[in-house]
Coordinates of C-alpha atoms and ligand atoms in Angstrom, one line a residue:
X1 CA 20.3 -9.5 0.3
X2 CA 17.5 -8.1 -1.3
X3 CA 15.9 -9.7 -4.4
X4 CA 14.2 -7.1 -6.6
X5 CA 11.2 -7.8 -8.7
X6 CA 9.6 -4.7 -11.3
X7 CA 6.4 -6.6 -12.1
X8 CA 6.1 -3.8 -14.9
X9 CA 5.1 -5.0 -17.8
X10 CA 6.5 -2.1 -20.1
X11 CA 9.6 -3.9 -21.5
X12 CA 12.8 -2.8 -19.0
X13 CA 15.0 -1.1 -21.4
X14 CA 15.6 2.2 -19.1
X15 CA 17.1 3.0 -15.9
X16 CA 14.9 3.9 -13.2
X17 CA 15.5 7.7 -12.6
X18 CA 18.9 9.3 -11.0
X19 CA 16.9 10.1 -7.9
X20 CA 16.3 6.2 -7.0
X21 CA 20.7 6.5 -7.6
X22 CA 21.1 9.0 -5.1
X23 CA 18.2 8.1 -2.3
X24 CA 20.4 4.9 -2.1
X25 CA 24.1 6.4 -2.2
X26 CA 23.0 9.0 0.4
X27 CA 21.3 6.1 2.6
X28 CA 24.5 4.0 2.2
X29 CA 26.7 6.7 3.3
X30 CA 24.4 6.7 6.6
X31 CA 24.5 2.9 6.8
X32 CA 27.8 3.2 8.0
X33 CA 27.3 4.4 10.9
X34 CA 25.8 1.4 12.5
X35 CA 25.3 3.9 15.7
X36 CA 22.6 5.5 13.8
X37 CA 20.7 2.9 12.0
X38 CA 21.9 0.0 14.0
X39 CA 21.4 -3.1 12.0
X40 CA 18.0 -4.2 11.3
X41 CA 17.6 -6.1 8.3
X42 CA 16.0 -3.1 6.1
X43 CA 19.4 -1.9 6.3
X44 CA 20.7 -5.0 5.9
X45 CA 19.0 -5.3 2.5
X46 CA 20.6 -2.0 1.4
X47 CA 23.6 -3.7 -0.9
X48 CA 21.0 -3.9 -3.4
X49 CA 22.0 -3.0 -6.7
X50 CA 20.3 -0.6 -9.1
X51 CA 16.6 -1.7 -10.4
X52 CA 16.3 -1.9 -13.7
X53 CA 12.5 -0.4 -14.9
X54 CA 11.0 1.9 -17.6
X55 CA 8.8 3.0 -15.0
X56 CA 10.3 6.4 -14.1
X57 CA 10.4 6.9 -10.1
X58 CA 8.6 9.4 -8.4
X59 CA 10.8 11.4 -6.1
X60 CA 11.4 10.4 -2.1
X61 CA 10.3 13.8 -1.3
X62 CA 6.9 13.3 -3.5
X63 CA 5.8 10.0 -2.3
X64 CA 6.5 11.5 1.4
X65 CA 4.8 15.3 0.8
X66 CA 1.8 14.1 -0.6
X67 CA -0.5 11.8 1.6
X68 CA -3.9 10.7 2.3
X69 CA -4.1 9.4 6.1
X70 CA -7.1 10.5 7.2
X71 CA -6.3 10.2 10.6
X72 CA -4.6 13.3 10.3
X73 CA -7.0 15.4 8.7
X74 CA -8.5 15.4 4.7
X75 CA -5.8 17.3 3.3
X76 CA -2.4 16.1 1.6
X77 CA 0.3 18.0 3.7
X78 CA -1.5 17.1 6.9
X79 CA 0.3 13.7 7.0
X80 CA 3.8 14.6 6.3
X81 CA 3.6 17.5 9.3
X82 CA 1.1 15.5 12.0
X83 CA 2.5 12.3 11.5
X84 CA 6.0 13.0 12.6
X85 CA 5.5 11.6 16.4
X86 CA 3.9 8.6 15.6
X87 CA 4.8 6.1 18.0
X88 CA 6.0 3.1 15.5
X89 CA 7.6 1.0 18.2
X90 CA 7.3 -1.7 20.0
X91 CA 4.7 -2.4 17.6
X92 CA 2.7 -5.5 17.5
X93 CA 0.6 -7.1 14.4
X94 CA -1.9 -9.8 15.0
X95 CA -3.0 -12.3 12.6
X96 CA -6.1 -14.1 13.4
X97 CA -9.6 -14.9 13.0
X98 CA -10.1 -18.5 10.7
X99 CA -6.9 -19.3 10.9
X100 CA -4.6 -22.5 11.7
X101 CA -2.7 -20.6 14.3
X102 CA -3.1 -17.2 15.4
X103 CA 0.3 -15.1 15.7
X104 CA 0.9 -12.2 17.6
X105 CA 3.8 -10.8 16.1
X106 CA 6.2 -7.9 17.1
X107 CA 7.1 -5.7 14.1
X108 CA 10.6 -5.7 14.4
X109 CA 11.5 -9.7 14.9
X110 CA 9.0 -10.0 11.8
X111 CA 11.1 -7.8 10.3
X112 CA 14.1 -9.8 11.1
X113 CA 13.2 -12.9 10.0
X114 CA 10.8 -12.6 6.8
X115 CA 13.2 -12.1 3.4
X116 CA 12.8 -8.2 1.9
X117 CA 12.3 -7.5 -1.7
X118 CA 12.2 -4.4 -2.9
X119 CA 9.0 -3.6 -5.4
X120 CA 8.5 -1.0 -7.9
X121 CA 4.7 -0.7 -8.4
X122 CA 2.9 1.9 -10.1
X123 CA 0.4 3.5 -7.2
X124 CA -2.9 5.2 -8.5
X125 CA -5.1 6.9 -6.0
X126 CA -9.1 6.7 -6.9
X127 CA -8.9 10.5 -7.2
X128 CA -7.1 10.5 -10.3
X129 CA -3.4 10.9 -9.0
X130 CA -0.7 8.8 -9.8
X131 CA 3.2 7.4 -9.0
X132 CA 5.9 5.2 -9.0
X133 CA 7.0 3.5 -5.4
X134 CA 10.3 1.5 -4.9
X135 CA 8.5 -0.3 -1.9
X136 CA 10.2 -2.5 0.3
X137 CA 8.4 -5.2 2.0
X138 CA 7.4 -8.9 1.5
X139 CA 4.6 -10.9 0.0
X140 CA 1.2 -10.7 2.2
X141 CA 0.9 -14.5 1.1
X142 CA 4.3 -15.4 3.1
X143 CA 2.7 -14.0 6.1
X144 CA -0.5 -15.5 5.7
X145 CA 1.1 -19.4 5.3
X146 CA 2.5 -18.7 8.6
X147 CA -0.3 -18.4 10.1
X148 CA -1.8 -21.7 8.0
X149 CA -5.1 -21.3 6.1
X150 CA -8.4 -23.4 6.5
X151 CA -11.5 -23.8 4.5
X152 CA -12.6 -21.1 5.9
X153 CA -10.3 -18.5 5.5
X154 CA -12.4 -16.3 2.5
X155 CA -11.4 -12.8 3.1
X156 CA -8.8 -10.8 4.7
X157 CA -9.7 -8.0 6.7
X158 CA -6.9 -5.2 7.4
X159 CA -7.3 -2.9 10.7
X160 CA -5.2 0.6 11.1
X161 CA -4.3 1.3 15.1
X162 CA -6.8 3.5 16.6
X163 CA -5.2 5.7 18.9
X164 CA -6.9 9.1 19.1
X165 CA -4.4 10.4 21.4
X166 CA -2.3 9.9 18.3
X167 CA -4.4 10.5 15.3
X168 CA -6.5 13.6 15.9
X169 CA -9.2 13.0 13.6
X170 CA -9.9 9.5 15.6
X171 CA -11.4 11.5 17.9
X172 CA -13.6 13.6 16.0
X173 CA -16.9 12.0 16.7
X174 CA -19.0 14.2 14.3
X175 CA -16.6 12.9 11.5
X176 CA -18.0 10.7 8.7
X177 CA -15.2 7.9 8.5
X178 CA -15.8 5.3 10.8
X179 CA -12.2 4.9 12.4
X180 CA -10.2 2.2 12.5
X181 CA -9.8 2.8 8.9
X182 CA -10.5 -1.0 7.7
X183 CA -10.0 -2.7 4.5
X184 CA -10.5 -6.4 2.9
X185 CA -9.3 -8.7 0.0
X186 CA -10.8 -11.7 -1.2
X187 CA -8.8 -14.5 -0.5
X188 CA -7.1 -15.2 -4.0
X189 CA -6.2 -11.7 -4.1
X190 CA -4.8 -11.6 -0.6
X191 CA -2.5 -14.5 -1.8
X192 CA -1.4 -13.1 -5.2
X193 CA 1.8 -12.8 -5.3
X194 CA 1.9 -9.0 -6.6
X195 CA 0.1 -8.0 -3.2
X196 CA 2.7 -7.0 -0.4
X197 CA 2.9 -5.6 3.1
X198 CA 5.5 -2.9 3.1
X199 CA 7.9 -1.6 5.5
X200 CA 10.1 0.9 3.7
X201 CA 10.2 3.0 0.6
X202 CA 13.6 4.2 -0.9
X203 CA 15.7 1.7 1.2
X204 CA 14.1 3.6 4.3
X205 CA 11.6 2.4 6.6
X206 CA 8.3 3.6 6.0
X207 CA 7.8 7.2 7.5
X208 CA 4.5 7.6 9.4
X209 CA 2.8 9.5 6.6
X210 CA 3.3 6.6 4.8
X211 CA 1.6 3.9 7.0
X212 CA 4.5 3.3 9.5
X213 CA 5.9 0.5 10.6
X214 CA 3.7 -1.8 8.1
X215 CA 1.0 -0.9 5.0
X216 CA -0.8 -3.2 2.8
X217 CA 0.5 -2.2 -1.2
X218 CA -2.5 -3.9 -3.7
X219 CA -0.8 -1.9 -7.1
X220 CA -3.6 -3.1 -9.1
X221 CA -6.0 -1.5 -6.9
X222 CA -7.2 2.3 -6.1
X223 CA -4.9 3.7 -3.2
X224 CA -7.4 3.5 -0.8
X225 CA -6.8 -0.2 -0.5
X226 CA -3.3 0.1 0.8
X227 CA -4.3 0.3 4.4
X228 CA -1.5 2.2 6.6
X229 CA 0.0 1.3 9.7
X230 CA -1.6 -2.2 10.5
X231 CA -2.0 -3.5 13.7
X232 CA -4.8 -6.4 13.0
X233 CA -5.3 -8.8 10.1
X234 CA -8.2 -11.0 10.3
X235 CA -9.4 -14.1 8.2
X236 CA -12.9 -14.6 8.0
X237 CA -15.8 -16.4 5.7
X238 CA -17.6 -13.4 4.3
X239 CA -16.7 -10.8 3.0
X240 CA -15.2 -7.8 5.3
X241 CA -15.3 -4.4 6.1
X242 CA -14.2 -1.6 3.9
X243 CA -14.3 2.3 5.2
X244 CA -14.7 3.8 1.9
X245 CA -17.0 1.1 0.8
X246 CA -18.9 1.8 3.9
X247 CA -19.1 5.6 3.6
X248 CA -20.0 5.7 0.2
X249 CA -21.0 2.6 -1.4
X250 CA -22.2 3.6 -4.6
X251 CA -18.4 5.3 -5.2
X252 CA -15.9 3.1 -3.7
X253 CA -16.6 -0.6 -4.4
X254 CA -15.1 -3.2 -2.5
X255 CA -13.4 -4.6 -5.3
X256 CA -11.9 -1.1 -6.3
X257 CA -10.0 -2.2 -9.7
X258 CA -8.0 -0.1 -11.2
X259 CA -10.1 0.5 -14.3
X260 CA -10.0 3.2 -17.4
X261 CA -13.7 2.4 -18.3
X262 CA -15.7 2.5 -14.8
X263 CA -16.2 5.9 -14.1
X264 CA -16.3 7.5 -10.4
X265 CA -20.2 8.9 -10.5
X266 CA -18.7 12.5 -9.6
X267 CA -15.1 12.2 -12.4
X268 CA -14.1 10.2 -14.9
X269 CA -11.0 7.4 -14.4
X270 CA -10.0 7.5 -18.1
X271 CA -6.9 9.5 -17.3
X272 CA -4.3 9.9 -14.3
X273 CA -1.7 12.2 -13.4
X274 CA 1.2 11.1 -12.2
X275 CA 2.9 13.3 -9.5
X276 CA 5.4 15.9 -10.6
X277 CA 4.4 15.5 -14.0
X278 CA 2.2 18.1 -16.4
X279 CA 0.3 16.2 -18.7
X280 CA -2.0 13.5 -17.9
X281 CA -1.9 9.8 -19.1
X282 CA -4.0 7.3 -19.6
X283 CA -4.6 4.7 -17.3
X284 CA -4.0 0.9 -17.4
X285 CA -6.6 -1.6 -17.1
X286 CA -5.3 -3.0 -13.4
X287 CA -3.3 -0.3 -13.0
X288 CA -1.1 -2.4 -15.9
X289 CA -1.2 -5.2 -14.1
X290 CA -3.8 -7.4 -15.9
X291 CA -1.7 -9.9 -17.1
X292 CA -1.0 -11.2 -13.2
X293 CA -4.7 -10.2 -12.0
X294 CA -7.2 -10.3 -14.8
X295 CA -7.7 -13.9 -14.4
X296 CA -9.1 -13.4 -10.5
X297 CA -11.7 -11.5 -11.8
X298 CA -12.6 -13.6 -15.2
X299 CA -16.8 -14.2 -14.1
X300 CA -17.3 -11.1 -12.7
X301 CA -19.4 -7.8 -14.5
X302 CA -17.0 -5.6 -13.8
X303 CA -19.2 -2.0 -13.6
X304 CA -21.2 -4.1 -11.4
X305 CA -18.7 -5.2 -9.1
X306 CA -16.1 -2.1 -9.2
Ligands
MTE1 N1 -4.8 4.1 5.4 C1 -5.4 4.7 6.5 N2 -5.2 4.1 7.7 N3 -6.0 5.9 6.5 C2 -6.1 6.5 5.3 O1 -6.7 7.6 5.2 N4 -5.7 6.5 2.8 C3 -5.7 5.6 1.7 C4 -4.5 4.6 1.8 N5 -4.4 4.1 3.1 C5 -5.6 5.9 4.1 C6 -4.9 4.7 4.2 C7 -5.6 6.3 0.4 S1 -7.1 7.1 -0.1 C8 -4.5 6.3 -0.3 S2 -4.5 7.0 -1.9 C9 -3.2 5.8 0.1 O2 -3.3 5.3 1.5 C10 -2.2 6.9 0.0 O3 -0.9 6.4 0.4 P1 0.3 7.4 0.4 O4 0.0 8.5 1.3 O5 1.5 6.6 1.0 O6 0.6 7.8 -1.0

């Protein structure tokens, strides 16, 4: 059974929206017929009851429509209409580097044996976009303990497959992003317990526009953090690699906070707008979150390290 947490700090009074209702009665319907879906556990997990949240969810066919996966080109349909062939399995994740014990993992007995929670995090992309994901996945930490921690084990470094026969843009070698897309956390952030590696959205697995079979969620951190469809994770003593860091330094900062009052250089962050929604709205200090996070970050100049 899967245990649901909101993390939203807006006091749960409301219902999440209908659609979250009718994503999961249409899904259970299909859950009967085990020849379909067979019975891995993120169908398993499916007798969840309705999530109670004043965070209003953004619709299945939203969160799915409207990507960034740069693999696939710069544009938001790209994703949703490229990604459709992606070869999700067998799929293996590694976890290695200073570690105890490196594991070599295959997705679907990791799937199998690690418990599934579902997750309702607000999302906010650096460019000013915004919404509301019922992910399902598990806490990065669990998977980390596994593999046992040492002294040494500082940062986390994320790695997406690189496949050009798969992603076309891989194999653009006049491109500016530096493929594998790679991103980091320090290691108390890694650990947090708000930080997740996801596998499905909606009850469903994760389609590949998404970050099939497995993507990092960091909800208090700009999008770009959520690194799609991981095949590596790597402990290590310094600090690690970051794409967007790497291309532009001086706009995407390592840390990449959620914050209201640390402008991008080329638009301001004051304001967000969620998807399928007119008017803009303010955005939260840690993407809301503060009251979990704030404390990891209590010595630090934030506008220095954004
Ligand atoms: N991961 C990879 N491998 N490649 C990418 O281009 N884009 C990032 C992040 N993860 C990206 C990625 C950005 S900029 C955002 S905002 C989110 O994925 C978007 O996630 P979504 O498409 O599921 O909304």
């Amino acid at each position: 059974m899967l245990r649901r947490h909101n993390y939203d700090l807006i006091p749960s009074s409301e219902i999440t929206s209908e659609s979250l209702y009718h994503e999961r009665r249409a899904f259970m319907k299909l859950g009967a017929s085990a020849a379909l879906l067979g019975t891995s556990p993120l169908m398993a997990a499916l007798g969840f009851e309705k999530s109670k949240s004043a965070l209003e969810l953004t619709s299945y066919d939203q969160i799915t429509t409207y990507n960034n996966f740069y693999e696939y080109g710069t544009d938001k349909e790209s994703p949703a209409k490229l990604a459709k062939n992606l070869k999700v399995r067998p799929w293996t994740l590694t976890v290695g580097g200073e570690v105890q014990k490196s594991l070599t993992l295959d997705i679907d007995s990791l799937i199998k044996k690690i418990p599934l929670e579902e997750r309702i995090y607000r999302f906010r992309c650096v460019e000013g976009w915004a919404m509301v994901v019922p992910w399902v996945g598990f806490s990065l930490a669990s998977l980390l303990k596994q593999a046992g921690l040492t002294s040494k084990s500082k940062y986390v470094e994320f790695e997406t497959l690189f496949d050009p026969l798969q992603f076309p843009q891989q194999s653009k070698s006049f491109g500016n992003i530096p493929f594998p897309y790679r991103e980091g956390l320090r290691i108390d952030e890694a650990m947090n317990p708000l930080t997740i590696l996801a596998v499905g959205l909606y009850g469903k697995e994760l389609l590949p526009q998404n970050g099939a079979p497995i993507r990092l969620v960091v909800p208090w951190k700009y999008g770009f953090k959520s690194i799609k469809s991981i095949v590596k994770i790597t402990l290590s003593n310094h600090q690690t690699r970051s794409t967007w860091n790497q291309i532009a330094p001086n706009e995407y900062g390592f840390y990449a906070n959620v914050n209201p009052s640390v402008d991008h250089p080329r638009w301001s962050q004051a304001r967000e707008r969620v998807l399928g929604k007119f008017f803009k709205q303010d955005t939260l200090a840690f993407n809301g979150y503060g009251n979990q996070v704030a404390h990891l970050y209590k010595n630090m100049d934030l506008r220095k390290f954004y």
